[in-house]
PDB file of C-alpha atoms in Angstrom:
ATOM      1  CA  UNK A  16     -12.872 -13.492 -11.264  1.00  0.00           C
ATOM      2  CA  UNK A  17     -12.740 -12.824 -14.862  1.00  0.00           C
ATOM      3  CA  UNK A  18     -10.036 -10.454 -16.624  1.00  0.00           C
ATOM      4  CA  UNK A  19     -11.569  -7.558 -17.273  1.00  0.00           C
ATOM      5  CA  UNK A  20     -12.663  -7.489 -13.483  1.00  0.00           C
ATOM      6  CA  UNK A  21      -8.777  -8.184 -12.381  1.00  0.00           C
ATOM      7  CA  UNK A  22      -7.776  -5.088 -14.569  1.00  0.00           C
ATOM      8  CA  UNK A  23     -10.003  -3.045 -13.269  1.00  0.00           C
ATOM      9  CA  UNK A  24      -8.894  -3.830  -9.920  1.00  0.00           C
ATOM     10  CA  UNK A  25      -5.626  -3.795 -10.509  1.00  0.00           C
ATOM     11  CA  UNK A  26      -5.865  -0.323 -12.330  1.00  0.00           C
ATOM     12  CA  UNK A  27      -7.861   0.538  -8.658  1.00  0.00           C
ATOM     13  CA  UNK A  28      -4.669  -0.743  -7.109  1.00  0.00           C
ATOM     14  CA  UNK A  29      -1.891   0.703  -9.379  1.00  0.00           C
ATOM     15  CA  UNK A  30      -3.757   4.062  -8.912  1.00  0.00           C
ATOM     16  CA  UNK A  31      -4.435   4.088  -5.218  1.00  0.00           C
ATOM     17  CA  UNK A  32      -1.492   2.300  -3.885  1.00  0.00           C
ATOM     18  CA  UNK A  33       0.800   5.393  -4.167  1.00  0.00           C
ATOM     19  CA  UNK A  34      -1.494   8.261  -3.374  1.00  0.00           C
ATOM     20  CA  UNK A  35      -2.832   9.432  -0.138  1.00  0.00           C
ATOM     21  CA  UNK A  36      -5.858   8.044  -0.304  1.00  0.00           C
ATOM     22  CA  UNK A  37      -6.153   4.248   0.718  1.00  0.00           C
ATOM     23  CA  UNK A  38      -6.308   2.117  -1.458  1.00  0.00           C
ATOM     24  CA  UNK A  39      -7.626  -0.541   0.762  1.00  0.00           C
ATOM     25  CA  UNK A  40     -10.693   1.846   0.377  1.00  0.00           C
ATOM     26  CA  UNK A  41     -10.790   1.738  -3.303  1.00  0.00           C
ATOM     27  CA  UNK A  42     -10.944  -2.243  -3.189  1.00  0.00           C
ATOM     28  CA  UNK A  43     -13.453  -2.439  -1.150  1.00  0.00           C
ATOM     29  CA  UNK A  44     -15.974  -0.031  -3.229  1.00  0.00           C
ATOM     30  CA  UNK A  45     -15.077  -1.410  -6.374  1.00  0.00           C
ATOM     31  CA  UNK A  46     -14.631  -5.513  -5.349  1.00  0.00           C
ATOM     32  CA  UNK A  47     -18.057  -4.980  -4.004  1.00  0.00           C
ATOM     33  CA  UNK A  48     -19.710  -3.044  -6.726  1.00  0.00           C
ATOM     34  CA  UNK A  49     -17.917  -6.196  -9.331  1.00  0.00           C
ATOM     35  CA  UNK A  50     -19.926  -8.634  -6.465  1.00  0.00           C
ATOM     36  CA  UNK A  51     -16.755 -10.041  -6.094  1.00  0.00           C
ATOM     37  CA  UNK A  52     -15.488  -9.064  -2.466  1.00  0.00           C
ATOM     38  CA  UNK A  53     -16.553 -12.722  -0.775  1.00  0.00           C
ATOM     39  CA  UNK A  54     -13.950 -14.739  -2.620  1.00  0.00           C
ATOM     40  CA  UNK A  55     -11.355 -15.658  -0.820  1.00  0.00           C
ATOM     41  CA  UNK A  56      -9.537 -15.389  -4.307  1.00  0.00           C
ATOM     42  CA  UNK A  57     -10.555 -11.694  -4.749  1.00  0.00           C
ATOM     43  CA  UNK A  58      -9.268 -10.970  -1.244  1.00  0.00           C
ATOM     44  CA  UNK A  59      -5.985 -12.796  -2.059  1.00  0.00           C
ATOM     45  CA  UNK A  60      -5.330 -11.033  -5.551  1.00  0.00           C
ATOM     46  CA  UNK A  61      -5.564  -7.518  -4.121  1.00  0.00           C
ATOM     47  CA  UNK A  62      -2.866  -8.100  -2.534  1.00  0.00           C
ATOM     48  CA  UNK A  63      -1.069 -10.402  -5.099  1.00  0.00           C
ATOM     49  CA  UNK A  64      -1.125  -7.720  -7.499  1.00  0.00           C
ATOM     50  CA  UNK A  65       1.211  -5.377  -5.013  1.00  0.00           C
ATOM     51  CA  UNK A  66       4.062  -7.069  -6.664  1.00  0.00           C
ATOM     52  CA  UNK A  67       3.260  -5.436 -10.036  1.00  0.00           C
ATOM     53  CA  UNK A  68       2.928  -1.912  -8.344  1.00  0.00           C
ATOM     54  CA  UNK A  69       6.457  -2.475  -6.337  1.00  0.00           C
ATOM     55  CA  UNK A  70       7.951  -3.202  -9.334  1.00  0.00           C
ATOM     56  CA  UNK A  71       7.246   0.088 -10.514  1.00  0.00           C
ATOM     57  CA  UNK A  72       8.706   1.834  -7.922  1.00  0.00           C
ATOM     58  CA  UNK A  73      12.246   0.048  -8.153  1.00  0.00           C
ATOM     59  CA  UNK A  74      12.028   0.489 -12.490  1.00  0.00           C
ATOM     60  CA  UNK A  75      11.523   4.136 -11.454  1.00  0.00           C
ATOM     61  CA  UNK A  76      14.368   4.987  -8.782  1.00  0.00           C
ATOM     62  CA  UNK A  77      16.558   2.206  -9.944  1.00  0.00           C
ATOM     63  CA  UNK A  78      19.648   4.344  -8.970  1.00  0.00           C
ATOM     64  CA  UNK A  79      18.784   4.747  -5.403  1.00  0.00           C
ATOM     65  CA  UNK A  80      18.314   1.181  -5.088  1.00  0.00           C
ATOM     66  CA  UNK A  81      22.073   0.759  -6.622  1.00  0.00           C
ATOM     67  CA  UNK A  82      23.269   4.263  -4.673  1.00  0.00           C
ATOM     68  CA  UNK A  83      24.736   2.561  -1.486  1.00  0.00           C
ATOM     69  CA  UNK A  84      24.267   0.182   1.375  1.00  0.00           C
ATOM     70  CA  UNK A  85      23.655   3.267   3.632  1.00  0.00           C
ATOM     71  CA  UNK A  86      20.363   3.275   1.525  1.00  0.00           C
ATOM     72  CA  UNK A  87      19.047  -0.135   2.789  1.00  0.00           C
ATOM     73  CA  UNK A  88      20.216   0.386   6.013  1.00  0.00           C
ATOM     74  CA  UNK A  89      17.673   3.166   6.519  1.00  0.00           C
ATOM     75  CA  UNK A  90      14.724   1.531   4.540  1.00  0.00           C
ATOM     76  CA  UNK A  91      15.380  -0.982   7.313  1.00  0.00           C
ATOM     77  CA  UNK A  92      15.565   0.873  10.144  1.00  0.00           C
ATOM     78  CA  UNK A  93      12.091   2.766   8.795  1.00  0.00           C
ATOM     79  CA  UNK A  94      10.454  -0.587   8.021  1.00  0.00           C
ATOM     80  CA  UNK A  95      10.661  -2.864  11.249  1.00  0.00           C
ATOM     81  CA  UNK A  96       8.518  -1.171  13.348  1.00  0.00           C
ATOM     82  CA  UNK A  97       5.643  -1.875  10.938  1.00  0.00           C
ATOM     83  CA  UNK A  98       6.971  -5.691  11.026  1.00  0.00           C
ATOM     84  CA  UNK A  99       7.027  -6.240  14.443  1.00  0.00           C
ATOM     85  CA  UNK A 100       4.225  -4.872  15.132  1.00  0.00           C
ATOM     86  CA  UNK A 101       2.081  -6.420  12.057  1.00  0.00           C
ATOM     87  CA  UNK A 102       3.912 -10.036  13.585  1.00  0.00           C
ATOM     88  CA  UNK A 103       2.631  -9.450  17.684  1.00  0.00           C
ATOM     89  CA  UNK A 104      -0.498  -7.532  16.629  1.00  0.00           C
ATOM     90  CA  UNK A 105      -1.398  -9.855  13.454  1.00  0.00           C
ATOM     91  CA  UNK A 106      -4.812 -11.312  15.156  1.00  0.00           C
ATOM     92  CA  UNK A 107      -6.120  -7.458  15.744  1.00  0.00           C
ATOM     93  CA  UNK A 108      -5.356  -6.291  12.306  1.00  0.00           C
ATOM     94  CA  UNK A 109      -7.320  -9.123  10.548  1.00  0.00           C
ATOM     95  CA  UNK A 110     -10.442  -7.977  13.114  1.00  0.00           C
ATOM     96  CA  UNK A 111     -10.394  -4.794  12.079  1.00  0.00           C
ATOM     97  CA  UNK A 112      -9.859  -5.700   8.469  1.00  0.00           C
ATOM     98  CA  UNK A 113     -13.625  -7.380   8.962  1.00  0.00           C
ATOM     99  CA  UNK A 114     -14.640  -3.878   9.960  1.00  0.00           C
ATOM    100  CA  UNK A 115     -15.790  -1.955   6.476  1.00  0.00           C
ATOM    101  CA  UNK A 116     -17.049   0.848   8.573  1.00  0.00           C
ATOM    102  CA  UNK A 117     -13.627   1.545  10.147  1.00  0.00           C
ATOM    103  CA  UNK A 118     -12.703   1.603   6.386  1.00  0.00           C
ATOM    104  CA  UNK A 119     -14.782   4.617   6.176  1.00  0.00           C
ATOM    105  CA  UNK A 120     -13.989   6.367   9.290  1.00  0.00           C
ATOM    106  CA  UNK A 121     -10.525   6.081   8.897  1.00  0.00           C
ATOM    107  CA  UNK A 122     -11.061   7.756   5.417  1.00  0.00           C
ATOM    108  CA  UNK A 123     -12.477  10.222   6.622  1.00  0.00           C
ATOM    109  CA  UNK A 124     -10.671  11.196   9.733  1.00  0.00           C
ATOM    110  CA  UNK A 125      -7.118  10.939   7.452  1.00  0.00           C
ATOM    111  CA  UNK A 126      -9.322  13.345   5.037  1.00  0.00           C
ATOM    112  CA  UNK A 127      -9.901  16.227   7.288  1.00  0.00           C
ATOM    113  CA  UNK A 128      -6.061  15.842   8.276  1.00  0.00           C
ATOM    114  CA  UNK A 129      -4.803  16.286   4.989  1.00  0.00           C
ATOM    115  CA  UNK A 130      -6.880  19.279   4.242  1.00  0.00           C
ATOM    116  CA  UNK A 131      -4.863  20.926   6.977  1.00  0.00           C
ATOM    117  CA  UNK A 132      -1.832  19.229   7.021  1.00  0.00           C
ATOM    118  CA  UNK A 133      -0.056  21.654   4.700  1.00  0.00           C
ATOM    119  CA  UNK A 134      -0.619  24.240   7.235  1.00  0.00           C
ATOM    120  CA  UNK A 135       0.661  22.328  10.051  1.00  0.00           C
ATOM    121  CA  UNK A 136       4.188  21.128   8.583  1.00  0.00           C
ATOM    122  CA  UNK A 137       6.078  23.534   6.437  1.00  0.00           C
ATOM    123  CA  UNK A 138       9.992  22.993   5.579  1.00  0.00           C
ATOM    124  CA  UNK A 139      11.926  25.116   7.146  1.00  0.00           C
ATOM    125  CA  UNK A 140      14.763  27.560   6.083  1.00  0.00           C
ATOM    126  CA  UNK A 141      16.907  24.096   5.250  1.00  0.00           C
ATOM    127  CA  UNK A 142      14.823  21.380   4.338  1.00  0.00           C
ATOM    128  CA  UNK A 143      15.421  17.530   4.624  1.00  0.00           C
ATOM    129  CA  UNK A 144      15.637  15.935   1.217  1.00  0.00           C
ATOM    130  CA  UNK A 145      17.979  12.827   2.847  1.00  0.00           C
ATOM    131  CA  UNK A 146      16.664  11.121   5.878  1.00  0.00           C
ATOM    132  CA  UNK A 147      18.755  10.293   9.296  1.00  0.00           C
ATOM    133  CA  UNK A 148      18.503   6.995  10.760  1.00  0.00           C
ATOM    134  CA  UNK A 149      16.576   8.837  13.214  1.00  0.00           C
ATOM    135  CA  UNK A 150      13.667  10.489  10.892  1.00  0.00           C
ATOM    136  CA  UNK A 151      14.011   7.091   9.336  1.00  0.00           C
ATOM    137  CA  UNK A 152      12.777   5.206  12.230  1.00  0.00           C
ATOM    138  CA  UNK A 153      10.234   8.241  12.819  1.00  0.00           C
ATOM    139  CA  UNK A 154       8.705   8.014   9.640  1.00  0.00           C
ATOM    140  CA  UNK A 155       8.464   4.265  10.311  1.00  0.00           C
ATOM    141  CA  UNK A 156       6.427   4.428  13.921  1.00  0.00           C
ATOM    142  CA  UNK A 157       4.214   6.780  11.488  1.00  0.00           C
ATOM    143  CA  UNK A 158       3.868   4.170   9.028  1.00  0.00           C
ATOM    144  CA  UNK A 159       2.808   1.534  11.333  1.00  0.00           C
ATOM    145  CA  UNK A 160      -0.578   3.527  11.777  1.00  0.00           C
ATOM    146  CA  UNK A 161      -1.720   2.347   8.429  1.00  0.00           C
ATOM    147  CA  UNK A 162      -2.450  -0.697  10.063  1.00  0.00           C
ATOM    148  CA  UNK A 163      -5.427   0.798  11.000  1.00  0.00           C
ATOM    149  CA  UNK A 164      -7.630  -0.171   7.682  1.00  0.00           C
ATOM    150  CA  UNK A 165      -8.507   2.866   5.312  1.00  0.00           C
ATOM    151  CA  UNK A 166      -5.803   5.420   7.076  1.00  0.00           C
ATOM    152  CA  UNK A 167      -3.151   4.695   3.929  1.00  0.00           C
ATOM    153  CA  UNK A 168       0.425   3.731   4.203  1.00  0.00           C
ATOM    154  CA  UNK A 169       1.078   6.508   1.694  1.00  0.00           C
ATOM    155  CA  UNK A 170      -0.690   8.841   3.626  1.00  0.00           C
ATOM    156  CA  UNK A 171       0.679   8.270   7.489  1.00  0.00           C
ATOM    157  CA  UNK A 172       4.755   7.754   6.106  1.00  0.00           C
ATOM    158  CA  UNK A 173       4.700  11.245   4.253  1.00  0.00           C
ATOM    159  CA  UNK A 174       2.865  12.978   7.271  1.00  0.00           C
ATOM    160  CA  UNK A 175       5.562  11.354   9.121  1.00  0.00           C
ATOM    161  CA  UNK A 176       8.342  12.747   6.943  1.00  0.00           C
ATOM    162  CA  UNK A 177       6.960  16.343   7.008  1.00  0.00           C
ATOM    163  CA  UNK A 178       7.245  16.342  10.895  1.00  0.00           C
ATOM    164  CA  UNK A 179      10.653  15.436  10.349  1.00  0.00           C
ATOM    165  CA  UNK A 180      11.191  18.809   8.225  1.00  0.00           C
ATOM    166  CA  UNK A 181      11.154  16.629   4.617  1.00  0.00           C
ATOM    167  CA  UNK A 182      10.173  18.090   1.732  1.00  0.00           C
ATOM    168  CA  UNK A 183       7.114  17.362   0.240  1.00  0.00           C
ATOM    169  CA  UNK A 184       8.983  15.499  -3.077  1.00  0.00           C
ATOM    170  CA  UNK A 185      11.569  13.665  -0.583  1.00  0.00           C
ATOM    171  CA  UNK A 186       9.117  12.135   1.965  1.00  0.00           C
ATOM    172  CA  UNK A 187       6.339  10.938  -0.711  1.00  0.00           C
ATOM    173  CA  UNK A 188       9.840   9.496  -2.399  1.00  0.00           C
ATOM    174  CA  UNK A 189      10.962   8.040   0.684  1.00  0.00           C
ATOM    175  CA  UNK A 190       7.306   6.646   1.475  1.00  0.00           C
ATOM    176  CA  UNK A 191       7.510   4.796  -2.136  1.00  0.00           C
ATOM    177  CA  UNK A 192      10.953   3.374  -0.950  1.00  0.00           C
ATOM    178  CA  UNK A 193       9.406   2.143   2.179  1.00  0.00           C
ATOM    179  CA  UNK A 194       7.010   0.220   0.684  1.00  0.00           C
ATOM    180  CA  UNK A 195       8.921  -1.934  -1.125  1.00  0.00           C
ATOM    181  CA  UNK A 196       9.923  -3.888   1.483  1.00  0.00           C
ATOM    182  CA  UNK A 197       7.202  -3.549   3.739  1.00  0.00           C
ATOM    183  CA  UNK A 198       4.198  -4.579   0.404  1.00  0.00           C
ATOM    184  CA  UNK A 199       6.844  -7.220  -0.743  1.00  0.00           C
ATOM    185  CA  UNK A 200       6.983  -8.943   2.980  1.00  0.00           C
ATOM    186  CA  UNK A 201       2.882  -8.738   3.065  1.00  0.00           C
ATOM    187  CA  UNK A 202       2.583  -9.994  -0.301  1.00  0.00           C
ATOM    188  CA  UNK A 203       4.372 -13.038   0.065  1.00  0.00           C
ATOM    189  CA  UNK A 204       3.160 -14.030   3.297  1.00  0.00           C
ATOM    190  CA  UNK A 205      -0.254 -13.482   1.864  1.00  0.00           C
ATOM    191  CA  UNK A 206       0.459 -15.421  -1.538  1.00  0.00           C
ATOM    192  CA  UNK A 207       2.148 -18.570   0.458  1.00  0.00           C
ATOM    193  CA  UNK A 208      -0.548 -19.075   2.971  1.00  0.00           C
ATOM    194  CA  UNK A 209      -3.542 -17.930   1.246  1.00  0.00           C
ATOM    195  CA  UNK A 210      -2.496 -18.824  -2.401  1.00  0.00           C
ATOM    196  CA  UNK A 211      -0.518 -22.181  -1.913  1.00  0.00           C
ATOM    197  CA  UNK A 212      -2.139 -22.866   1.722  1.00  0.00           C
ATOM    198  CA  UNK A 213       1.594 -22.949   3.129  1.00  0.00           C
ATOM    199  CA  UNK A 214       2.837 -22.571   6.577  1.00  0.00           C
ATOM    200  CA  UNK A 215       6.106 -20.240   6.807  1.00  0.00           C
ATOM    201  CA  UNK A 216       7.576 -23.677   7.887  1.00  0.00           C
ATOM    202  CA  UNK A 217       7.348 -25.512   4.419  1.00  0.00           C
ATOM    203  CA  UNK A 218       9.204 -23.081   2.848  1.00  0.00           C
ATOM    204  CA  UNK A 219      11.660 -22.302   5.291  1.00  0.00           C
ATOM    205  CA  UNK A 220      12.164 -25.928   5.715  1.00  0.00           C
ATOM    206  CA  UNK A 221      12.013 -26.080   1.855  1.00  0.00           C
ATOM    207  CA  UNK A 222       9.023 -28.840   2.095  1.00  0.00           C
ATOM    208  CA  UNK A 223       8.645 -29.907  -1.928  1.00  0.00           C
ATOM    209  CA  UNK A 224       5.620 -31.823  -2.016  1.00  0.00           C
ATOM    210  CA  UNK A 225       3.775 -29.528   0.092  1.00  0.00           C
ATOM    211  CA  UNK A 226       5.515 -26.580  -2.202  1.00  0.00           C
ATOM    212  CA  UNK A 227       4.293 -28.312  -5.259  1.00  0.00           C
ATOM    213  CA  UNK A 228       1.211 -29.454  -4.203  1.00  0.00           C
ATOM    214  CA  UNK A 229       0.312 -25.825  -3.302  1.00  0.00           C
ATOM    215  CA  UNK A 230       1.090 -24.623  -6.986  1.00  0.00           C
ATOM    216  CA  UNK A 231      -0.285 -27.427  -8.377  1.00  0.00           C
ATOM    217  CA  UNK A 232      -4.262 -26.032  -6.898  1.00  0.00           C
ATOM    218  CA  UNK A 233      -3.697 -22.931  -8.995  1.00  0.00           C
ATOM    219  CA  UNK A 234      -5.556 -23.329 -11.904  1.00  0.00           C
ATOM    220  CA  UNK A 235      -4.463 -21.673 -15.274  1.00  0.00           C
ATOM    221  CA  UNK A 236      -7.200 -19.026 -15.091  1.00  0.00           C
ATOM    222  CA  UNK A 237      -5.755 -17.811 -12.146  1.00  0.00           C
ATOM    223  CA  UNK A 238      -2.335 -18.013 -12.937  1.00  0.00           C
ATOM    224  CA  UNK A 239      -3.476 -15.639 -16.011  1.00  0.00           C
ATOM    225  CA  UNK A 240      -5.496 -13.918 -13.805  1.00  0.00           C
ATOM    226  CA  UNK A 241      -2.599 -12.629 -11.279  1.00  0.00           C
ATOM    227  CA  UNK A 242      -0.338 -11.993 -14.304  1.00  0.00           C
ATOM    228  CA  UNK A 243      -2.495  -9.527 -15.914  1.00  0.00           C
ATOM    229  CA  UNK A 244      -3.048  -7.942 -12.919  1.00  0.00           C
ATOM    230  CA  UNK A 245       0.563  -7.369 -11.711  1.00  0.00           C
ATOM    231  CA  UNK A 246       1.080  -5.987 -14.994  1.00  0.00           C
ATOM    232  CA  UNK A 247      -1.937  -3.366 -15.231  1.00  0.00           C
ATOM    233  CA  UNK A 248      -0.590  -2.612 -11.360  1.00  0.00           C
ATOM    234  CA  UNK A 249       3.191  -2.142 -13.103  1.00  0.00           C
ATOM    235  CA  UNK A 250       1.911   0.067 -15.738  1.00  0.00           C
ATOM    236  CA  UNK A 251      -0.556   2.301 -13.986  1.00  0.00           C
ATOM    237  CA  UNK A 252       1.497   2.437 -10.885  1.00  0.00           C
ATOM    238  CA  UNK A 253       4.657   3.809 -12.910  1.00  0.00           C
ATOM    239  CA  UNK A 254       1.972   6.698 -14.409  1.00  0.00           C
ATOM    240  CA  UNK A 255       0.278   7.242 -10.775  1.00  0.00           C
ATOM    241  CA  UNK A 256       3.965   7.545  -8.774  1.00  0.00           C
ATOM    242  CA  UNK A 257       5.244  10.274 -11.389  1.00  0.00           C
ATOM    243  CA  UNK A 258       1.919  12.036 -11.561  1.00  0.00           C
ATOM    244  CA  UNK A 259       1.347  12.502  -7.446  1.00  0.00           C
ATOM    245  CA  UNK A 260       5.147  13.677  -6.806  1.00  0.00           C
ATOM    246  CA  UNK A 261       4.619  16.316  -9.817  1.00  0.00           C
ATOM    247  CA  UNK A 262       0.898  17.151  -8.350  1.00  0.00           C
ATOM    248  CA  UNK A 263       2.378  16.460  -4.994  1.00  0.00           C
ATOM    249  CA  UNK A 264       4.974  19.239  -4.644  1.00  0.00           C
ATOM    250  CA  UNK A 265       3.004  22.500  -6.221  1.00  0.00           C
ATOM    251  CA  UNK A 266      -0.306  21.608  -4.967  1.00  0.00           C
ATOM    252  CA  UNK A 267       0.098  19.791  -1.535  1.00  0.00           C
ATOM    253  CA  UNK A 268      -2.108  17.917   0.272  1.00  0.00           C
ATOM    254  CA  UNK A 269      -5.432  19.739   0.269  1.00  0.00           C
ATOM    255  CA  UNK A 270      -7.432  17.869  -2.419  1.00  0.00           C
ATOM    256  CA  UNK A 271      -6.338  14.600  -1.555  1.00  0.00           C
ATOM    257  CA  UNK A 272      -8.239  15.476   1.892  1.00  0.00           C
ATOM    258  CA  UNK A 273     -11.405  16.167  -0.169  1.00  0.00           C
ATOM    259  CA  UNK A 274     -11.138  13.245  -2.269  1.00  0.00           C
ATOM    260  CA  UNK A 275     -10.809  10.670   1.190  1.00  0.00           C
ATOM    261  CA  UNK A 276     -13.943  12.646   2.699  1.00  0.00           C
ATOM    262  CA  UNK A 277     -15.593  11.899  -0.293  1.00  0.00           C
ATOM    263  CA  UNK A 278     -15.216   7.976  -0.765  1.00  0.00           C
ATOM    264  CA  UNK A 279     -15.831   7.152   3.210  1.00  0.00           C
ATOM    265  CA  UNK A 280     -19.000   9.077   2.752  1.00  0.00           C
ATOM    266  CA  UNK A 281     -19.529   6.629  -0.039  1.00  0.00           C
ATOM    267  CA  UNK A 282     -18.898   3.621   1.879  1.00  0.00           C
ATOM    268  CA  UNK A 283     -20.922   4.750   5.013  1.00  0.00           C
ATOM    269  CA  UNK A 284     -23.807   5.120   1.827  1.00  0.00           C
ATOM    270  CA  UNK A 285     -23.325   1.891   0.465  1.00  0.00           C
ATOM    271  CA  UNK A 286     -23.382   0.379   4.334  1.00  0.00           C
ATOM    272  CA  UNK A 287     -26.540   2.180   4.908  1.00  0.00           C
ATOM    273  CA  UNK A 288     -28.255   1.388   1.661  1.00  0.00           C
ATOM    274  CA  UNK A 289     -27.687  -2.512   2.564  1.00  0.00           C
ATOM    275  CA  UNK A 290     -25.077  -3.455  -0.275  1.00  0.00           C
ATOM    276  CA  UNK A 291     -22.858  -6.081   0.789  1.00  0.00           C
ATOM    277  CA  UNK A 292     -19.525  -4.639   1.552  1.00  0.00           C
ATOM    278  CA  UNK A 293     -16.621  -7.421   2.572  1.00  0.00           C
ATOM    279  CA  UNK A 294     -12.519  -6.674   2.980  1.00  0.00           C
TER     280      UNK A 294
END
């Protein structure tokens, strides 16, 4: 992978990550349009580069992240579901993730919802700008249908705040909070096994050689690689995050909808004209 292809996928990512609109999508159109989406390095650095885009979202809301302990208790409470069920279900997700057309579907289907969705949920008479425990953990069964590939984290948490009678501002905020920990526990487990071919047990058991012998196989291209990445993600997240919750609360959902339809029609095109397509 050369530079200019990890910026543009990491300006794919810092844009896409955030919005409604999957940016497991996005990667796969423009990964495969680069005729880079069979390296097991290209597959690895998509998700690498989440670690620039999460840092964006704690530079952002730095003061709720220093507000109180009651804070993390509900990010936690919101996040295990998705956890527990990424841990038992693990060997299902990755066969789906082989599955480009579900990509599509899924983009799709989660279009047509959004179009409506505005419709559907409306705050009521007293909104909810802070979360219970309780629409905490709803919003996090919500989240955990983004393991679906192409539905959008973004996408399912902030449908699953409306229901709970959020505002449109507080659950996209809340959804950003949410990712944090969820992006930062999938990132690492996919930079230690995939990156430095750990197991979980060599760094829990704090095995050195094996540690060191796993950064030692990075070469310097790709060390440069990932950190010009992470920070095109950091920068173009930080512009995509403040951009959607401004768009986000005077326009809703509706063109978000449009735009999803729009790229799994793509995909389903590029299927059918025979380019090679590969999460």
């Amino acid at each position: 992978m050369s530079i200019w292809q990890a910026i543009i996928l990491a300006i794919v990512e810092g844009l896409t990550e955030f919005l409604p609109v999957s940016s497991t999508g996005h990667m796969v159109i423009a990964s495969s349009l680069m005729g880079i989406s069979a390296f097991q390095f290209t597959k690895m650095f998509t998700v690498a580069i989440q670690f620039g885009a999460i840092l964006s979202v704690v530079v952002l809301y730095w003061r709720r992240f220093i507000n109180s302990f009651d804070f993390y208790k509900k990010l936690m409470v919101a996040v295990i579901p998705a956890l527990a069920i990424g841990f038992v279900l693990k060997d299902v997700i990755d066969a789906m993730l082989e599955r480009v057309e579900i990509v599509a579907i899924s983009l799709l289907l989660g279009g047509l919802i959004l179009i409506f969705v505005d419709r559907w949920f409306k705050a009521g008479p007293r909104p909810v700008t802070t979360p219970s425990y309780k629409n905490a953990l709803v919003v996090g069964l919500f989240q955990c249908i983004a393991m679906i590939p192409g539905v959008s984290r973004s996408a399912s948490s902030i449908i699953g705040g409306l229901t709970q009678h959020m505002t449109r501002k507080s659950a996209a905020e809340f959804s950003f909070f949410m990712a944090v920990p969820t992006m930062l526990a999938a990132a690492t487990y996919t930079v230690l096994t995939d990156l430095l071919h750990l197991e979980i047990s060599d760094v829990v058991k704090f095995n050195l050689p094996k540690i060191q012998a796993g950064f030692a196989s990075i070469t310097p291209q790709e060390w440069q690689v990932l950190a010009v990445g992470n920070i095109v993600a950091f920068l173009v997240a930080m512009a995509a995050i403040q951009f959607f919750v401004g768009f986000l609360t005077k326009h809703g959902f509706k063109l978000f909808g449009y735009y999803r339809i729009l790229v799994g029609l793509v995909i389903l095109l590029l299927l059918s004209m025979g380019v090679d397509i590969q999460l």
